[in-house]
Short mmCIF file of C-alpha atoms and ligand atoms in Angstrom, two decimals:
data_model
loop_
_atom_site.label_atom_id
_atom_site.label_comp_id
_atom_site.label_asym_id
_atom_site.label_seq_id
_atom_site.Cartn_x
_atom_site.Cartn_y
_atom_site.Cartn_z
CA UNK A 26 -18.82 23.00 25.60
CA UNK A 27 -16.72 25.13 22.76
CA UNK A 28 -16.52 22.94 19.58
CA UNK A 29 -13.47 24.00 17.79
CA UNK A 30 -14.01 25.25 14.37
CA UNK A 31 -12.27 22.94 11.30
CA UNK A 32 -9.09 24.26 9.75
CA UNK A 33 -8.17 24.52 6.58
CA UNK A 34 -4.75 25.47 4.95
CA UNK A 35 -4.06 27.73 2.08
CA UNK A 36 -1.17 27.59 0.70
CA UNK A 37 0.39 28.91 -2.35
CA UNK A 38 4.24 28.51 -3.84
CA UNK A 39 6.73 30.68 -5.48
CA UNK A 40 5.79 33.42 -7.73
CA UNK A 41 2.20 33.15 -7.05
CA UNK A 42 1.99 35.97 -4.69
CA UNK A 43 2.46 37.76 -8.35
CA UNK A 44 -0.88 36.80 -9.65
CA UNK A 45 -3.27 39.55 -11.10
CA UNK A 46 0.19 40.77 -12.73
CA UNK A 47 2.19 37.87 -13.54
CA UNK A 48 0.99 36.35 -17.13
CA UNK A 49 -2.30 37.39 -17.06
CA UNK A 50 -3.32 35.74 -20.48
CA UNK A 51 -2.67 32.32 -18.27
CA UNK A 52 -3.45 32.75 -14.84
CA UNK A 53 -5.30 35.64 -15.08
CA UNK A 54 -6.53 39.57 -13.33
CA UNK A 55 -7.27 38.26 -10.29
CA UNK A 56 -4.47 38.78 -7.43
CA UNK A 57 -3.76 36.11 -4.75
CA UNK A 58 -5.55 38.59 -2.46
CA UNK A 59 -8.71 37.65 -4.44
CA UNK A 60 -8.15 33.97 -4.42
CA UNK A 61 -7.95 34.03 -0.56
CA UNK A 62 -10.54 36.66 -0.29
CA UNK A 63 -13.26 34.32 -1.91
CA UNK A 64 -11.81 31.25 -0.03
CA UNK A 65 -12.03 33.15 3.45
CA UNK A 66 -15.52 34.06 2.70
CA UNK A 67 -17.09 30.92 1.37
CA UNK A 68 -15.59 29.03 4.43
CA UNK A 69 -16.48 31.91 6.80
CA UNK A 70 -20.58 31.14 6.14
CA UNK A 71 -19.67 27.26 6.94
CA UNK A 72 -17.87 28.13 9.97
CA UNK A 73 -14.63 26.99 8.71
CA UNK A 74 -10.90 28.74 9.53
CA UNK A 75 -8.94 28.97 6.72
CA UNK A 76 -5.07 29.55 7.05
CA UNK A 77 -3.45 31.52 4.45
CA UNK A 78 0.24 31.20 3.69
CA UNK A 79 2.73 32.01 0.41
CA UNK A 80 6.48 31.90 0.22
CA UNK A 81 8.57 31.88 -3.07
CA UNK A 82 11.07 28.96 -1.08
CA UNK A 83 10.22 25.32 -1.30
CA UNK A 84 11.18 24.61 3.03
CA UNK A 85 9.20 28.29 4.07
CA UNK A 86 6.47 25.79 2.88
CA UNK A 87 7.48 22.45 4.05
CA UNK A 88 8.48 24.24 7.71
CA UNK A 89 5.00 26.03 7.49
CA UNK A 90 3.02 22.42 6.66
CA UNK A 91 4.80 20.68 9.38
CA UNK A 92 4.20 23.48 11.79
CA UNK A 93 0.12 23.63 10.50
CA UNK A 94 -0.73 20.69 8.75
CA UNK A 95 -1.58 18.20 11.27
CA UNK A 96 -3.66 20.41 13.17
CA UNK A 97 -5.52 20.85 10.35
CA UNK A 98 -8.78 19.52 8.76
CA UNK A 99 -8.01 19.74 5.08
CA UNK A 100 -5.37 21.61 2.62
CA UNK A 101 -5.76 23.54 -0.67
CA UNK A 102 -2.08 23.80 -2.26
CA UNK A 103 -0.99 25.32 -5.53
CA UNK A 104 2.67 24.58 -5.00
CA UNK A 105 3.63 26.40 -8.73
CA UNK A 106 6.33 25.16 -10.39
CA UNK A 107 7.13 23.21 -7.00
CA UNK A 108 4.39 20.74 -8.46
CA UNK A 109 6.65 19.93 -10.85
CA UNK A 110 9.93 18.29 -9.42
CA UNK A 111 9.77 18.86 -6.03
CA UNK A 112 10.13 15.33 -4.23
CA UNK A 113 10.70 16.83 -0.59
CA UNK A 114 7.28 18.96 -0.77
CA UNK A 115 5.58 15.55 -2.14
CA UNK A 116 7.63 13.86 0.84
CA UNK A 117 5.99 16.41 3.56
CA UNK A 118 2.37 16.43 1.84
CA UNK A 119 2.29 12.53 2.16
CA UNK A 120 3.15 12.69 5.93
CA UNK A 121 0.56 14.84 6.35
CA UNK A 122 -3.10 12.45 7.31
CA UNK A 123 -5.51 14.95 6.14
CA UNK A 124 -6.84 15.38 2.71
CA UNK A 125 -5.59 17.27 0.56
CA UNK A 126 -6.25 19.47 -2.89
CA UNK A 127 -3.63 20.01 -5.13
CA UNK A 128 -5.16 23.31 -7.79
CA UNK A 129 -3.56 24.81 -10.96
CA UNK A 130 -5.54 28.07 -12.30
CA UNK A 131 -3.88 27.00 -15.46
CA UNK A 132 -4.49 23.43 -17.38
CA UNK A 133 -1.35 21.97 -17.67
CA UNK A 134 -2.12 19.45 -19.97
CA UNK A 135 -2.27 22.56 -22.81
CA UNK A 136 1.09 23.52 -21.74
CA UNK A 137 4.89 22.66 -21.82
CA UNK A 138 5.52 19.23 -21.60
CA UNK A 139 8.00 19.94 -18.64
CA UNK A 140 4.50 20.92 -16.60
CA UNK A 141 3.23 17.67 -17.42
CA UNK A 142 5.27 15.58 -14.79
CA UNK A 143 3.29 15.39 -11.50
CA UNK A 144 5.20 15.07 -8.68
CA UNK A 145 3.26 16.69 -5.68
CA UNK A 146 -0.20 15.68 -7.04
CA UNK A 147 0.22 11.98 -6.61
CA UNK A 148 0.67 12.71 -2.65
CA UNK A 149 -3.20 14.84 -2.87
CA UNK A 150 -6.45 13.18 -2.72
CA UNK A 151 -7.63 15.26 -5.79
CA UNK A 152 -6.36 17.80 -8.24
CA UNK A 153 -7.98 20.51 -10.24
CA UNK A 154 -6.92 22.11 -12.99
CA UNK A 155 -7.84 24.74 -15.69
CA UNK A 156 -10.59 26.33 -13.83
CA UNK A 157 -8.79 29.58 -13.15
CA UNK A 158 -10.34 30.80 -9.54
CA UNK A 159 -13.24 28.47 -9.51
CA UNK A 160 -10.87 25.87 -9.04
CA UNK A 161 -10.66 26.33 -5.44
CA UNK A 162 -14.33 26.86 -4.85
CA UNK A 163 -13.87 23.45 -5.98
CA UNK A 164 -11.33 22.39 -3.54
CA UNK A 165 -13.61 23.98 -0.90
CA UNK A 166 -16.48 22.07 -1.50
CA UNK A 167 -14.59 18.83 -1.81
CA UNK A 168 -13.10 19.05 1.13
CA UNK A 169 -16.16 19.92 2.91
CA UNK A 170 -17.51 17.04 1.72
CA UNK A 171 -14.68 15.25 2.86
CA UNK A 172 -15.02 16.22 6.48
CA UNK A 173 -18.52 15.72 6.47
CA UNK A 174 -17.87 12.15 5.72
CA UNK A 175 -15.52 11.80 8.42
CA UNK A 176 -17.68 13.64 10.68
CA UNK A 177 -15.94 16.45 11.83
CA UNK A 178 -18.80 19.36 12.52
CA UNK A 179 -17.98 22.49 11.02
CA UNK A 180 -17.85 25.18 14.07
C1 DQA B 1 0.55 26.98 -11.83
C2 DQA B 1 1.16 26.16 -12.96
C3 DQA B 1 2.65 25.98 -12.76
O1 DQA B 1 3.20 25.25 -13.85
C4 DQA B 1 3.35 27.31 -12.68
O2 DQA B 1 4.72 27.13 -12.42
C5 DQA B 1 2.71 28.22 -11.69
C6 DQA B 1 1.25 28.31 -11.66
C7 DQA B 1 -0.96 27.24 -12.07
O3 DQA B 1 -1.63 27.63 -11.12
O4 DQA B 1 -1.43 27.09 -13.20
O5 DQA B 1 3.39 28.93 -10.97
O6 DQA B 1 0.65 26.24 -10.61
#
């Protein structure tokens, strides 16, 4: 018998496919490349497929969620500035049954006040915030833990 190894989503929202260039005092050097890079490996050695996907446009995302999401074990977003006021990507991550980790490189309660309104979080199972990369290591582990709990095998 083949078991099926547990997905996991990565998805990232407008103006992060920038990173490495984009503000680098904030979000800093490292490129989006590097973000998936580390994710793809850690999850590799647990036998986990991870599914990478950025688009600058709020319903690329929502299409690509509906089209992934619930054939998937667990999702690591960083929706950007989507996080923010967007109701219909809070709408589509709620529909969604699996868990779900919302991550900011960036701690948001240092910053503009406007930042400070979560929107999308409230529809995650966790959020992380300020650790710059390490952040989704984070969201990694937590969702492994998650699916451990829930028994899904990894591989
Ligand atoms: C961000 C924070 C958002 O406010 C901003 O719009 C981003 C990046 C972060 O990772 O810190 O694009 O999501």
């Amino acid at each position: 018998m083949t078991s099926q190894k547990p997905i996991i989503l990565l998805i990232h929202g407008p103006n992060l496919g920038a990173l490495g260039r984009r503000e680098p005092s904030i979000y800093g050097f490292d490129s989006l490349q590097d973000i998936e890079d580390l994710i793809l490996t850690l999850a590799s050695g647990l036998n986990i497929e991870v599914k990478c996907f950025q688009s600058n446009h709020e319903g690329e995302i929502i299409d690509y969620l509906f089209e992934h999401g619930e054939k998937s074990n667990g999702i690591i977003i960083n929706p950007g500035a989507l996080a923010h006021y967007s109701i219909a990507l809070a709408d589509c991550l709620r529909s969604l049954p699996c868990a779900k980790v919302e991550v900011h490189l960036s701690n948001l309660f240092k910053r503009e006040k406007n930042r400070q309104s979560p929107v999308t979080a409230p529809a995650c199972d966790g959020v992380i915030m300020g650790m710059g990369k390490s952040g989704y290591h984070g969201a990694l582990g937590f969702l492994v833990e998650h699916m451990d709990l829930a028994g899904i095998e990894q591989g």
